[in-house]
PDB file of C-alpha atoms in Angstrom:
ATOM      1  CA  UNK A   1      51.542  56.183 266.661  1.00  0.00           C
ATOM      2  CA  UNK A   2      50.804  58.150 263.681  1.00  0.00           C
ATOM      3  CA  UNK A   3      47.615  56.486 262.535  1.00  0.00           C
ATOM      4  CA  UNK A   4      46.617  56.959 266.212  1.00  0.00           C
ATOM      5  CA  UNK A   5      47.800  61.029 265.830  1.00  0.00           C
ATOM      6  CA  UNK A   6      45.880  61.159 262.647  1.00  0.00           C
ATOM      7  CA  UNK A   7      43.131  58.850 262.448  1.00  0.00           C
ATOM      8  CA  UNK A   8      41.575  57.873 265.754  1.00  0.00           C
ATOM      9  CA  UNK A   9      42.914  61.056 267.923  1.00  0.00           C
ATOM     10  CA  UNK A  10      40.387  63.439 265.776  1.00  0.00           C
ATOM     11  CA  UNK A  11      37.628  61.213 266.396  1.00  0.00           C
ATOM     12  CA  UNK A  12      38.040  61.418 270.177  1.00  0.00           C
ATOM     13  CA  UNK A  13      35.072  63.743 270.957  1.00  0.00           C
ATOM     14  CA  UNK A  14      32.601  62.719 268.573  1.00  0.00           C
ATOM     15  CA  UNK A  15      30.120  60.499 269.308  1.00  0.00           C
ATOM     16  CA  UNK A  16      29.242  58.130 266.360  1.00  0.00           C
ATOM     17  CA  UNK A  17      25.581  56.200 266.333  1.00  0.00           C
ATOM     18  CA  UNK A  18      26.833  53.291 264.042  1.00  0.00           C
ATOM     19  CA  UNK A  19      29.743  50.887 263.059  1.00  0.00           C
ATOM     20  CA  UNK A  20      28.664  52.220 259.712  1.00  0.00           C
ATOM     21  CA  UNK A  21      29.404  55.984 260.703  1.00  0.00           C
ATOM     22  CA  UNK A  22      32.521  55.627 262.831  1.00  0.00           C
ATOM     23  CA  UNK A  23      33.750  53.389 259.393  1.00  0.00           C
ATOM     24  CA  UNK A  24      32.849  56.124 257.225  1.00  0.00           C
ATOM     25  CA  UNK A  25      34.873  58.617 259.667  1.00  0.00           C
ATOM     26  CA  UNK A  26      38.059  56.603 259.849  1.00  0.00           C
ATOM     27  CA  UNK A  27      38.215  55.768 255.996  1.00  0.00           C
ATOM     28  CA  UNK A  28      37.539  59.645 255.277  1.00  0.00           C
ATOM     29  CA  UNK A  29      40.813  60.193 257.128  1.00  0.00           C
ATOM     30  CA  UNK A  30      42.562  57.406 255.773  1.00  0.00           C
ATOM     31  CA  UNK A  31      42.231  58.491 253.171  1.00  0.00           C
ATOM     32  CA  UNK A  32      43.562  62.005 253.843  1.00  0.00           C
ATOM     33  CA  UNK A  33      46.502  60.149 255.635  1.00  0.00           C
ATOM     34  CA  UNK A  34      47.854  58.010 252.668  1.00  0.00           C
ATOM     35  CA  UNK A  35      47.479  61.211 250.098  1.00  0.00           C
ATOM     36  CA  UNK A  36      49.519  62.814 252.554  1.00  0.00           C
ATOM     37  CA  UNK A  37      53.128  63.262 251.196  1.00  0.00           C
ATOM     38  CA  UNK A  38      56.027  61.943 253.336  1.00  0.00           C
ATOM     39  CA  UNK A  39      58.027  64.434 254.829  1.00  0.00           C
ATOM     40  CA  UNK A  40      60.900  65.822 252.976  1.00  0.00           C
ATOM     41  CA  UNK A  41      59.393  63.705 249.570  1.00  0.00           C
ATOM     42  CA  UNK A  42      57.075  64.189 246.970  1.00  0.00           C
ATOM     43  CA  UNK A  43      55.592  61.370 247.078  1.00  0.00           C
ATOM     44  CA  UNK A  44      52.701  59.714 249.386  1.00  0.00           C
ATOM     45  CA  UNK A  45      51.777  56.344 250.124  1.00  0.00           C
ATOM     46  CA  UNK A  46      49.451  55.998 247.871  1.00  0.00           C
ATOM     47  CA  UNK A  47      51.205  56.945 245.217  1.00  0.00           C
ATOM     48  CA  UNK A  48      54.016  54.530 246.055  1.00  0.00           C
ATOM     49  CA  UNK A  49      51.948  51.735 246.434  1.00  0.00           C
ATOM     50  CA  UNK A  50      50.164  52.209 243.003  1.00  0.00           C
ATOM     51  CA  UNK A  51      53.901  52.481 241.612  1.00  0.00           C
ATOM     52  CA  UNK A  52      55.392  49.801 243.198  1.00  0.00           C
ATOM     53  CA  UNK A  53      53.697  48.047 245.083  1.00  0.00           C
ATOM     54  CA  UNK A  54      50.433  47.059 243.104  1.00  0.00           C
ATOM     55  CA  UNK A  55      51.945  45.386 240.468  1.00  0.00           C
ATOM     56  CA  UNK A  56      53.815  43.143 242.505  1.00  0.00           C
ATOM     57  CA  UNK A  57      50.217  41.653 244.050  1.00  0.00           C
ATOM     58  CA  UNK A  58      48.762  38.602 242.810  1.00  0.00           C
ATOM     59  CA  UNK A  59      44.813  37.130 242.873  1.00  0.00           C
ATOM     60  CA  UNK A  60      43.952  35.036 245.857  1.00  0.00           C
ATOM     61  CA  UNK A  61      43.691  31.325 244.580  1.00  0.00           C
ATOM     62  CA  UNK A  62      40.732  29.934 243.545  1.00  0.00           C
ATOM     63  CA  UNK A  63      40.170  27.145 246.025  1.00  0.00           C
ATOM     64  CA  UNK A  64      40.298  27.753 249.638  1.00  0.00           C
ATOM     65  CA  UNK A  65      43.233  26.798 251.923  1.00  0.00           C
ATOM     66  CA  UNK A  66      42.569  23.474 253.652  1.00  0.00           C
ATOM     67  CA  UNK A  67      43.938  22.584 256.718  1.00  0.00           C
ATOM     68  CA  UNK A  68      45.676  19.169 256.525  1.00  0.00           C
ATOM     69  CA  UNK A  69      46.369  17.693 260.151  1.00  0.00           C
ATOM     70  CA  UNK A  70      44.940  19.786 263.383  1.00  0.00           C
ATOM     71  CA  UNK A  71      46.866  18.902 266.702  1.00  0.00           C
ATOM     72  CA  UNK A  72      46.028  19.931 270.165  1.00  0.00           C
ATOM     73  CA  UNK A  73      48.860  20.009 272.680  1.00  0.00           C
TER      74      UNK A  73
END
């Protein structure tokens, strides 16, 4: 509900021409929306994932993921 409040309500009357400008206008206020601080905090979500969470993420493996037996019920 509050990406929705946020994010997509805003865009509601505007009429985009692209998938490349209706990208551009939801990442703009993503963007606004994670720098935003919590309520009551001083800290956003951004800054709590760069402190926390980041560090705890690891590289995707090298080889792809293969798929050993495919059943069909």
């Amino acid at each position: 509900r509050i990406i929705y409040t946020r994010v997509f309500a805003p865009l509601r009357n505007e009429t985009f021409h692209s998938v490349a400008d209706i990208n551009t206008a939801i990442r703009e206020l993503l963007e606004k929306h994670n720098d935003m601080s919590f309520r009551g905090r001083e800290y956003s979500r951004r800054s709590l994932f760069l402190e926390v969470e980041s560090r705890e993420l690891m590289p995707l493996p090298e080889k792809r993921y293969e798929i050993k037996r495919y059943a069909q019920a």
